[in-house]
mmCIF file of C-alpha atoms and ligand atoms in Angstrom:
data_model
loop_
_atom_site.group_PDB
_atom_site.id
_atom_site.type_symbol
_atom_site.label_atom_id
_atom_site.label_comp_id
_atom_site.label_asym_id
_atom_site.label_seq_id
_atom_site.Cartn_x
_atom_site.Cartn_y
_atom_site.Cartn_z
ATOM 1 C CA UNK A 28 -2.834 137.139 -3.313
ATOM 2 C CA UNK A 29 -4.743 139.275 -5.658
ATOM 3 C CA UNK A 30 -2.100 142.138 -5.440
ATOM 4 C CA UNK A 31 0.445 139.671 -6.808
ATOM 5 C CA UNK A 32 -2.078 138.505 -9.551
ATOM 6 C CA UNK A 33 -2.595 142.049 -10.775
ATOM 7 C CA UNK A 34 0.918 143.046 -10.554
ATOM 8 C CA UNK A 35 1.804 140.268 -12.843
ATOM 9 C CA UNK A 36 -1.029 141.575 -15.241
ATOM 10 C CA UNK A 37 0.248 144.803 -15.358
ATOM 11 C CA UNK A 38 4.055 144.081 -15.559
ATOM 12 C CA UNK A 39 2.920 141.421 -18.597
ATOM 13 C CA UNK A 40 0.640 143.949 -20.356
ATOM 14 C CA UNK A 41 3.293 146.983 -19.796
ATOM 15 C CA UNK A 42 6.136 144.501 -21.020
ATOM 16 C CA UNK A 43 4.366 143.426 -24.126
ATOM 17 C CA UNK A 44 3.590 146.921 -25.152
ATOM 18 C CA UNK A 45 7.125 148.133 -24.682
ATOM 19 C CA UNK A 46 8.259 144.851 -26.692
ATOM 20 C CA UNK A 47 5.882 145.600 -29.595
ATOM 21 C CA UNK A 48 7.101 148.989 -29.833
ATOM 22 C CA UNK A 49 10.958 148.298 -29.700
ATOM 23 C CA UNK A 50 10.111 145.485 -32.042
ATOM 24 C CA UNK A 51 8.667 147.765 -34.670
ATOM 25 C CA UNK A 52 11.844 149.882 -34.500
ATOM 26 C CA UNK A 53 14.093 146.982 -34.839
ATOM 27 C CA UNK A 54 12.057 144.980 -37.190
ATOM 28 C CA UNK A 55 9.601 146.506 -39.590
ATOM 29 C CA UNK A 56 6.652 144.029 -39.856
ATOM 30 C CA UNK A 57 3.469 143.135 -41.671
ATOM 31 C CA UNK A 58 0.895 141.104 -39.787
ATOM 32 C CA UNK A 59 3.774 140.182 -37.456
ATOM 33 C CA UNK A 60 6.324 138.747 -40.330
ATOM 34 C CA UNK A 61 9.493 140.620 -40.365
ATOM 35 C CA UNK A 62 10.056 142.634 -43.460
ATOM 36 C CA UNK A 63 13.700 143.511 -44.230
ATOM 37 C CA UNK A 64 14.276 146.824 -45.676
ATOM 38 C CA UNK A 65 15.816 146.963 -49.315
ATOM 39 C CA UNK A 66 19.213 148.368 -49.675
ATOM 40 C CA UNK A 67 19.417 152.019 -51.087
ATOM 41 C CA UNK A 68 22.746 152.452 -52.664
ATOM 42 C CA UNK A 69 22.959 150.375 -55.607
ATOM 43 C CA UNK A 70 25.774 151.801 -57.821
ATOM 44 C CA UNK A 71 27.997 149.275 -59.779
ATOM 45 C CA UNK A 72 31.789 149.166 -60.164
ATOM 46 C CA UNK A 73 32.887 148.782 -63.950
ATOM 47 C CA UNK A 74 35.504 150.021 -66.413
ATOM 48 C CA UNK A 75 34.480 153.196 -68.051
ATOM 49 C CA UNK A 76 32.164 154.251 -65.330
ATOM 50 C CA UNK A 77 32.092 156.743 -62.655
ATOM 51 C CA UNK A 78 33.256 154.090 -60.492
ATOM 52 C CA UNK A 79 36.039 152.211 -62.173
ATOM 53 C CA UNK A 80 38.137 149.259 -60.830
ATOM 54 C CA UNK A 81 41.372 150.764 -59.194
ATOM 55 C CA UNK A 82 43.847 149.789 -56.527
ATOM 56 C CA UNK A 83 43.127 151.292 -52.951
ATOM 57 C CA UNK A 84 40.323 153.311 -54.072
ATOM 58 C CA UNK A 85 37.630 151.544 -52.156
ATOM 59 C CA UNK A 86 37.052 150.723 -48.628
ATOM 60 C CA UNK A 87 34.674 148.385 -47.079
ATOM 61 C CA UNK A 88 32.949 149.245 -43.827
ATOM 62 C CA UNK A 89 32.106 145.766 -41.963
ATOM 63 C CA UNK A 90 31.131 144.853 -38.677
ATOM 64 C CA UNK A 91 32.479 141.421 -37.401
ATOM 65 C CA UNK A 92 29.193 140.078 -35.996
ATOM 66 C CA UNK A 93 27.185 140.762 -39.289
ATOM 67 C CA UNK A 94 26.330 137.835 -41.508
ATOM 68 C CA UNK A 95 25.835 140.087 -44.505
ATOM 69 C CA UNK A 96 29.182 142.004 -44.067
ATOM 70 C CA UNK A 97 30.704 138.713 -43.244
ATOM 71 C CA UNK A 98 30.202 137.580 -46.769
ATOM 72 C CA UNK A 99 32.409 140.658 -48.214
ATOM 73 C CA UNK A 100 35.340 139.544 -45.763
ATOM 74 C CA UNK A 101 35.335 136.243 -47.062
ATOM 75 C CA UNK A 102 35.529 137.026 -50.445
ATOM 76 C CA UNK A 103 37.923 139.963 -50.192
ATOM 77 C CA UNK A 104 40.220 137.137 -48.398
ATOM 78 C CA UNK A 105 39.580 134.443 -51.002
ATOM 79 C CA UNK A 106 40.268 136.609 -53.699
ATOM 80 C CA UNK A 107 43.307 137.967 -52.272
ATOM 81 C CA UNK A 108 42.327 141.464 -52.499
ATOM 82 C CA UNK A 109 43.556 142.757 -48.752
ATOM 83 C CA UNK A 110 46.111 145.102 -50.275
ATOM 84 C CA UNK A 111 43.657 146.183 -53.216
ATOM 85 C CA UNK A 112 40.159 147.052 -51.341
ATOM 86 C CA UNK A 113 40.622 148.578 -47.768
ATOM 87 C CA UNK A 114 38.899 147.543 -44.599
ATOM 88 C CA UNK A 115 37.378 149.260 -41.686
ATOM 89 C CA UNK A 116 35.860 147.546 -38.898
ATOM 90 C CA UNK A 117 32.783 149.212 -37.245
ATOM 91 C CA UNK A 118 31.256 148.257 -34.026
ATOM 92 C CA UNK A 119 27.849 148.399 -32.916
ATOM 93 C CA UNK A 120 26.954 151.206 -30.189
ATOM 94 C CA UNK A 121 24.054 149.634 -28.240
ATOM 95 C CA UNK A 122 23.203 153.319 -26.831
ATOM 96 C CA UNK A 123 22.050 154.732 -30.111
ATOM 97 C CA UNK A 124 21.357 151.484 -31.860
ATOM 98 C CA UNK A 125 23.899 152.111 -34.577
ATOM 99 C CA UNK A 126 27.324 151.573 -36.009
ATOM 100 C CA UNK A 127 30.362 153.289 -34.956
ATOM 101 C CA UNK A 128 33.998 153.676 -36.385
ATOM 102 C CA UNK A 129 36.316 153.492 -33.489
ATOM 103 C CA UNK A 130 39.233 154.472 -35.357
ATOM 104 C CA UNK A 131 37.349 157.434 -37.231
ATOM 105 C CA UNK A 132 37.721 157.315 -41.012
ATOM 106 C CA UNK A 133 36.704 159.841 -43.313
ATOM 107 C CA UNK A 134 36.371 162.225 -40.355
ATOM 108 C CA UNK A 135 33.468 160.086 -39.649
ATOM 109 C CA UNK A 136 33.042 158.272 -36.092
ATOM 110 C CA UNK A 137 29.540 156.845 -36.724
ATOM 111 C CA UNK A 138 28.222 154.761 -39.815
ATOM 112 C CA UNK A 139 25.335 157.646 -40.007
ATOM 113 C CA UNK A 140 27.864 160.285 -40.601
ATOM 114 C CA UNK A 141 29.411 158.388 -43.550
ATOM 115 C CA UNK A 142 25.931 157.578 -45.072
ATOM 116 C CA UNK A 143 25.132 161.477 -44.680
ATOM 117 C CA UNK A 144 28.362 162.354 -46.277
ATOM 118 C CA UNK A 145 27.462 160.532 -48.949
ATOM 119 C CA UNK A 146 23.798 161.692 -49.230
ATOM 120 C CA UNK A 147 22.787 164.682 -46.758
ATOM 121 C CA UNK A 148 18.958 163.595 -47.450
ATOM 122 C CA UNK A 149 19.248 159.629 -46.623
ATOM 123 C CA UNK A 150 16.869 158.779 -44.139
ATOM 124 C CA UNK A 151 17.044 155.163 -44.471
ATOM 125 C CA UNK A 152 18.997 152.503 -42.059
ATOM 126 C CA UNK A 153 22.445 152.752 -41.888
ATOM 127 C CA UNK A 154 23.727 148.957 -42.433
ATOM 128 C CA UNK A 155 27.019 147.379 -42.929
ATOM 129 C CA UNK A 156 28.525 146.316 -45.108
ATOM 130 C CA UNK A 157 29.187 149.755 -47.226
ATOM 131 C CA UNK A 158 31.520 149.932 -50.284
ATOM 132 C CA UNK A 159 32.666 153.324 -50.055
ATOM 133 C CA UNK A 160 34.629 155.456 -52.926
ATOM 134 C CA UNK A 161 37.216 157.438 -51.312
ATOM 135 C CA UNK A 162 37.869 159.661 -54.694
ATOM 136 C CA UNK A 163 34.015 160.711 -54.877
ATOM 137 C CA UNK A 164 33.382 160.381 -51.118
ATOM 138 C CA UNK A 165 30.258 158.491 -51.511
ATOM 139 C CA UNK A 166 28.823 155.256 -50.996
ATOM 140 C CA UNK A 167 28.994 152.888 -54.081
ATOM 141 C CA UNK A 168 26.830 150.050 -52.593
ATOM 142 C CA UNK A 169 25.532 148.916 -49.570
ATOM 143 C CA UNK A 170 23.976 145.541 -50.831
ATOM 144 C CA UNK A 171 26.353 142.869 -49.872
ATOM 145 C CA UNK A 172 24.882 140.128 -52.320
ATOM 146 C CA UNK A 173 26.008 142.948 -54.969
ATOM 147 C CA UNK A 174 29.383 143.927 -53.425
ATOM 148 C CA UNK A 175 30.655 140.318 -53.628
ATOM 149 C CA UNK A 176 30.223 140.006 -57.138
ATOM 150 C CA UNK A 177 32.169 142.967 -57.653
ATOM 151 C CA UNK A 178 35.068 141.707 -55.281
ATOM 152 C CA UNK A 179 34.804 138.592 -57.595
ATOM 153 C CA UNK A 180 34.512 140.121 -60.891
ATOM 154 C CA UNK A 181 36.169 143.558 -60.931
ATOM 155 C CA UNK A 182 39.600 143.489 -59.465
ATOM 156 C CA UNK A 183 41.366 140.716 -61.257
ATOM 157 C CA UNK A 184 43.940 142.667 -62.551
ATOM 158 C CA UNK A 185 45.261 143.417 -58.952
ATOM 159 C CA UNK A 186 44.208 140.125 -57.387
ATOM 160 C CA UNK A 187 46.458 137.415 -56.104
ATOM 161 C CA UNK A 188 43.933 134.909 -56.950
ATOM 162 C CA UNK A 189 42.525 136.199 -60.192
ATOM 163 C CA UNK A 190 41.742 132.504 -61.295
ATOM 164 C CA UNK A 191 39.337 131.929 -58.561
ATOM 165 C CA UNK A 192 35.982 132.600 -59.929
ATOM 166 C CA UNK A 193 33.156 132.344 -57.495
ATOM 167 C CA UNK A 194 30.351 133.197 -60.021
ATOM 168 C CA UNK A 195 31.370 131.327 -63.489
ATOM 169 C CA UNK A 196 29.092 132.001 -66.260
ATOM 170 C CA UNK A 197 28.253 128.530 -66.782
ATOM 171 C CA UNK A 198 26.924 128.013 -63.081
ATOM 172 C CA UNK A 199 25.212 131.495 -62.762
ATOM 173 C CA UNK A 200 21.547 130.292 -63.494
ATOM 174 C CA UNK A 201 22.038 127.485 -60.711
ATOM 175 C CA UNK A 202 23.862 129.859 -58.116
ATOM 176 C CA UNK A 203 21.153 132.492 -58.471
ATOM 177 C CA UNK A 204 18.335 129.692 -58.151
ATOM 178 C CA UNK A 205 19.937 128.629 -54.734
ATOM 179 C CA UNK A 206 20.674 132.326 -53.625
ATOM 180 C CA UNK A 207 17.050 132.970 -53.897
ATOM 181 C CA UNK A 208 15.891 130.074 -51.987
ATOM 182 C CA UNK A 209 18.686 130.581 -49.293
ATOM 183 C CA UNK A 210 18.023 134.110 -49.077
ATOM 184 C CA UNK A 211 14.559 133.902 -48.067
ATOM 185 C CA UNK A 212 14.592 130.433 -45.906
ATOM 186 C CA UNK A 213 18.042 130.686 -44.357
ATOM 187 C CA UNK A 214 19.905 133.961 -44.588
ATOM 188 C CA UNK A 215 16.689 135.931 -44.052
ATOM 189 C CA UNK A 216 14.831 133.005 -42.854
ATOM 190 C CA UNK A 217 16.636 133.079 -39.308
ATOM 191 C CA UNK A 218 15.691 136.871 -38.941
ATOM 192 C CA UNK A 219 12.272 136.045 -39.878
ATOM 193 C CA UNK A 220 12.149 133.436 -37.299
ATOM 194 C CA UNK A 221 13.806 135.814 -34.474
ATOM 195 C CA UNK A 222 11.917 138.924 -35.384
ATOM 196 C CA UNK A 223 8.741 137.507 -35.881
ATOM 197 C CA UNK A 224 6.130 139.178 -33.874
ATOM 198 C CA UNK A 225 3.201 136.283 -33.879
ATOM 199 C CA UNK A 226 3.595 132.568 -33.279
ATOM 200 C CA UNK A 227 1.901 132.107 -37.127
ATOM 201 C CA UNK A 228 4.637 134.067 -38.446
ATOM 202 C CA UNK A 229 7.306 132.487 -36.356
ATOM 203 C CA UNK A 230 6.170 129.003 -37.168
ATOM 204 C CA UNK A 231 5.953 129.660 -40.891
ATOM 205 C CA UNK A 232 9.629 131.122 -41.053
ATOM 206 C CA UNK A 233 10.840 128.115 -38.838
ATOM 207 C CA UNK A 234 9.478 125.389 -40.838
ATOM 208 C CA UNK A 235 10.775 126.721 -44.096
ATOM 209 C CA UNK A 236 14.120 127.263 -42.792
ATOM 210 C CA UNK A 237 14.245 123.730 -41.612
ATOM 211 C CA UNK A 238 12.673 122.208 -44.536
ATOM 212 C CA UNK A 239 15.554 124.005 -46.507
ATOM 213 C CA UNK A 240 18.190 122.764 -44.519
ATOM 214 C CA UNK A 241 16.760 119.276 -44.508
ATOM 215 C CA UNK A 242 17.008 119.467 -48.471
ATOM 216 C CA UNK A 243 20.377 120.883 -48.455
ATOM 217 C CA UNK A 244 21.732 118.201 -45.855
ATOM 218 C CA UNK A 245 20.529 115.545 -48.647
ATOM 219 C CA UNK A 246 22.491 117.396 -51.471
ATOM 220 C CA UNK A 247 25.587 117.706 -49.546
ATOM 221 C CA UNK A 248 25.481 113.692 -49.231
ATOM 222 C CA UNK A 249 26.654 113.811 -52.920
ATOM 223 C CA UNK A 250 28.267 117.287 -53.306
ATOM 224 C CA UNK A 251 30.899 118.986 -51.623
ATOM 225 C CA UNK A 252 29.481 122.439 -52.225
ATOM 226 C CA UNK A 253 25.995 123.403 -53.218
ATOM 227 C CA UNK A 254 27.342 123.257 -56.994
ATOM 228 C CA UNK A 255 29.111 120.009 -56.748
ATOM 229 C CA UNK A 256 32.903 120.487 -56.603
ATOM 230 C CA UNK A 257 32.764 124.424 -56.986
ATOM 231 C CA UNK A 258 33.162 126.694 -54.108
ATOM 232 C CA UNK A 259 30.786 129.724 -55.266
ATOM 233 C CA UNK A 260 28.943 132.782 -53.702
ATOM 234 C CA UNK A 261 26.074 130.460 -52.912
ATOM 235 C CA UNK A 262 28.408 128.753 -50.216
ATOM 236 C CA UNK A 263 29.875 131.938 -49.180
ATOM 237 C CA UNK A 264 26.323 133.196 -48.556
ATOM 238 C CA UNK A 265 25.134 129.956 -46.903
ATOM 239 C CA UNK A 266 28.190 130.007 -44.628
ATOM 240 C CA UNK A 267 27.914 132.958 -42.896
ATOM 241 C CA UNK A 268 24.570 132.103 -41.558
ATOM 242 C CA UNK A 269 25.531 128.426 -40.725
ATOM 243 C CA UNK A 270 28.501 129.521 -38.871
ATOM 244 C CA UNK A 271 26.250 131.709 -36.402
ATOM 245 C CA UNK A 272 23.495 129.038 -36.348
ATOM 246 C CA UNK A 273 24.333 126.971 -33.332
ATOM 247 C CA UNK A 274 26.157 130.130 -31.548
ATOM 248 C CA UNK A 275 22.985 132.548 -31.803
ATOM 249 C CA UNK A 276 20.105 131.595 -34.055
ATOM 250 C CA UNK A 277 19.570 128.314 -32.386
ATOM 251 C CA UNK A 278 18.857 130.049 -29.145
ATOM 252 C CA UNK A 279 18.154 133.704 -29.679
ATOM 253 C CA UNK A 280 16.452 133.584 -32.627
ATOM 254 C CA UNK A 281 14.436 130.298 -31.676
ATOM 255 C CA UNK A 282 15.725 128.270 -34.696
ATOM 256 C CA UNK A 283 15.927 125.304 -32.218
ATOM 257 C CA UNK A 284 14.154 122.459 -34.347
ATOM 258 C CA UNK A 285 17.932 120.997 -34.748
ATOM 259 C CA UNK A 286 21.495 122.381 -34.535
ATOM 260 C CA UNK A 287 23.560 122.419 -37.423
ATOM 261 C CA UNK A 288 25.766 119.795 -35.402
ATOM 262 C CA UNK A 289 22.922 117.528 -35.552
ATOM 263 C CA UNK A 290 23.228 117.587 -39.685
ATOM 264 C CA UNK A 291 26.465 115.133 -40.482
ATOM 265 C CA UNK A 292 26.555 116.732 -44.283
ATOM 266 C CA UNK A 293 26.177 120.218 -43.064
ATOM 267 C CA UNK A 294 28.587 119.901 -40.273
ATOM 268 C CA UNK A 295 31.170 118.521 -42.807
ATOM 269 C CA UNK A 296 30.305 121.353 -45.274
ATOM 270 C CA UNK A 297 30.824 124.000 -42.629
ATOM 271 C CA UNK A 298 34.204 122.759 -41.530
ATOM 272 C CA UNK A 299 35.557 122.679 -45.247
ATOM 273 C CA UNK A 300 34.625 126.099 -45.895
ATOM 274 C CA UNK A 301 35.855 126.957 -42.253
ATOM 275 C CA UNK A 302 39.178 125.604 -43.070
ATOM 276 C CA UNK A 303 39.825 126.989 -46.253
ATOM 277 C CA UNK A 304 42.611 129.640 -46.141
ATOM 278 C CA UNK A 305 41.879 132.835 -44.687
ATOM 279 C CA UNK A 306 38.345 132.237 -43.729
ATOM 280 C CA UNK A 307 38.865 131.081 -39.971
ATOM 281 C CA UNK A 308 40.289 134.566 -39.645
ATOM 282 C CA UNK A 309 37.256 136.558 -40.661
ATOM 283 C CA UNK A 310 35.204 134.488 -37.545
ATOM 284 C CA UNK A 311 35.282 135.973 -34.209
ATOM 285 C CA UNK A 312 32.756 133.662 -32.201
ATOM 286 C CA UNK A 313 33.107 135.427 -28.971
ATOM 287 C CA UNK A 314 32.010 138.961 -30.676
ATOM 288 C CA UNK A 315 29.569 137.176 -32.553
ATOM 289 C CA UNK A 316 27.735 136.264 -29.314
ATOM 290 C CA UNK A 317 28.587 139.748 -27.717
ATOM 291 C CA UNK A 318 26.879 141.718 -30.382
ATOM 292 C CA UNK A 319 23.602 139.547 -30.898
ATOM 293 C CA UNK A 320 22.898 138.727 -27.337
ATOM 294 C CA UNK A 321 24.271 141.912 -26.075
ATOM 295 C CA UNK A 322 22.703 144.235 -28.439
ATOM 296 C CA UNK A 323 19.339 143.020 -29.610
ATOM 297 C CA UNK A 324 17.771 144.306 -26.224
ATOM 298 C CA UNK A 325 14.087 143.182 -27.082
ATOM 299 C CA UNK A 326 15.200 139.640 -27.586
ATOM 300 C CA UNK A 327 17.567 139.186 -24.656
ATOM 301 C CA UNK A 328 16.638 142.262 -22.076
ATOM 302 C CA UNK A 329 18.752 140.646 -19.164
ATOM 303 C CA UNK A 330 21.990 140.913 -21.373
ATOM 304 C CA UNK A 331 23.444 137.424 -20.137
ATOM 305 C CA UNK A 332 25.453 135.833 -22.812
ATOM 306 C CA UNK A 333 25.549 132.172 -22.998
ATOM 307 C CA UNK A 334 28.905 130.093 -22.618
ATOM 308 C CA UNK A 335 28.597 127.646 -25.547
ATOM 309 C CA UNK A 336 31.050 128.008 -28.522
ATOM 310 C CA UNK A 337 31.209 125.740 -31.799
ATOM 311 C CA UNK A 338 33.235 122.544 -32.160
ATOM 312 C CA UNK A 339 34.450 123.372 -35.492
ATOM 313 C CA UNK A 340 38.215 122.622 -35.942
HETATM 314 N N1 LIG B 428 20.710 144.008 -47.331
HETATM 315 C C1 LIG B 428 21.950 144.184 -46.511
HETATM 316 C C2 LIG B 428 21.443 144.168 -45.069
HETATM 317 C C3 LIG B 428 22.616 144.548 -44.110
HETATM 318 C C4 LIG B 428 22.086 144.480 -42.744
HETATM 319 O O1 LIG B 428 20.984 144.425 -42.389
HETATM 320 N N2 LIG B 428 23.236 144.750 -41.947
HETATM 321 C C5 LIG B 428 22.722 144.731 -40.376
HETATM 322 C C6 LIG B 428 23.965 144.265 -39.560
HETATM 323 S S1 LIG B 428 23.758 142.472 -39.582
HETATM 324 C C7 LIG B 428 22.938 146.395 -40.049
HETATM 325 O O2 LIG B 428 23.770 147.116 -40.243
HETATM 326 N N3 LIG B 428 21.574 146.598 -39.067
HETATM 327 C C8 LIG B 428 21.661 148.197 -38.712
HETATM 328 C C9 LIG B 428 20.564 148.755 -39.005
HETATM 329 O O3 LIG B 428 19.396 148.205 -39.442
HETATM 330 O O4 LIG B 428 20.245 149.907 -38.438
HETATM 331 C C10 LIG B 428 22.880 143.445 -46.945
HETATM 332 O O5 LIG B 428 22.803 142.239 -47.412
HETATM 333 O O6 LIG B 428 23.915 144.169 -46.984
#
């Protein structure tokens, strides 16, 4: 009996220590609060600059499970830029914890090689999405919130839907206001729940997340989208988190005070966006589950992937 008790204590202490080491690699934190590193490549696309808008000059590297990369896939579709901005899909490699480029592209087979090609001194995280310039062989930008603005604004002369403006001047202030809140409490908020390393950090993130979901639920009782009848970048940014919510964040990231399915207005909103032309093609539910549950080892050491799928159609 004593032996069994000691076995449990040793196993728990060992596992907790290993878990903490793995978590600090996966998710840098301050007092248990997850701190997302900031993106390092922040150039812009603009006429008469090094990175001028041109047809087939740029490539987006994205992963289908990643909510940040998903933003760029949706805006590329909605704006009709599939023949203008190229796309390469990367896949996660659980063995080395990075992204691989299965087709090889620019002679690179890993995202790390692509980052090094652009800047061989780069030491930061190699994240998707990446906006790559084939002409100068450099990364233009690796921050999704900025890449989607370029996709919205800069390629209209080539776009099949130039009239669609997801970031109109008269709504910019409102969109930015919502973007800030949604980023902190929802987009990054789910990660702050899932990657929290203390109970306090988790609870703060979780209450913040559900308070804002409750607020948006009320707003959507009157509005079709965040900014009344206009689909904007704020909706794209909210959508990519909501579509993963019941599927992975509810269980794996412990965001489980409610499901999105329990919110009637948010559920309606999610379906409306999902059913916009081209959006459903950017969503791969099986892959999202596989990548999150399969690759975030410290959160799911057994690697079991749950069966449920969202009811969205
Ligand atoms: N700030 C970035 C975040 C992108 C990001 O965190 N991507 C994740 C996938 S969901 C990634 O590639 N992580 C790899 C790593 O951190 O090593 C953005 O919004 O573009």
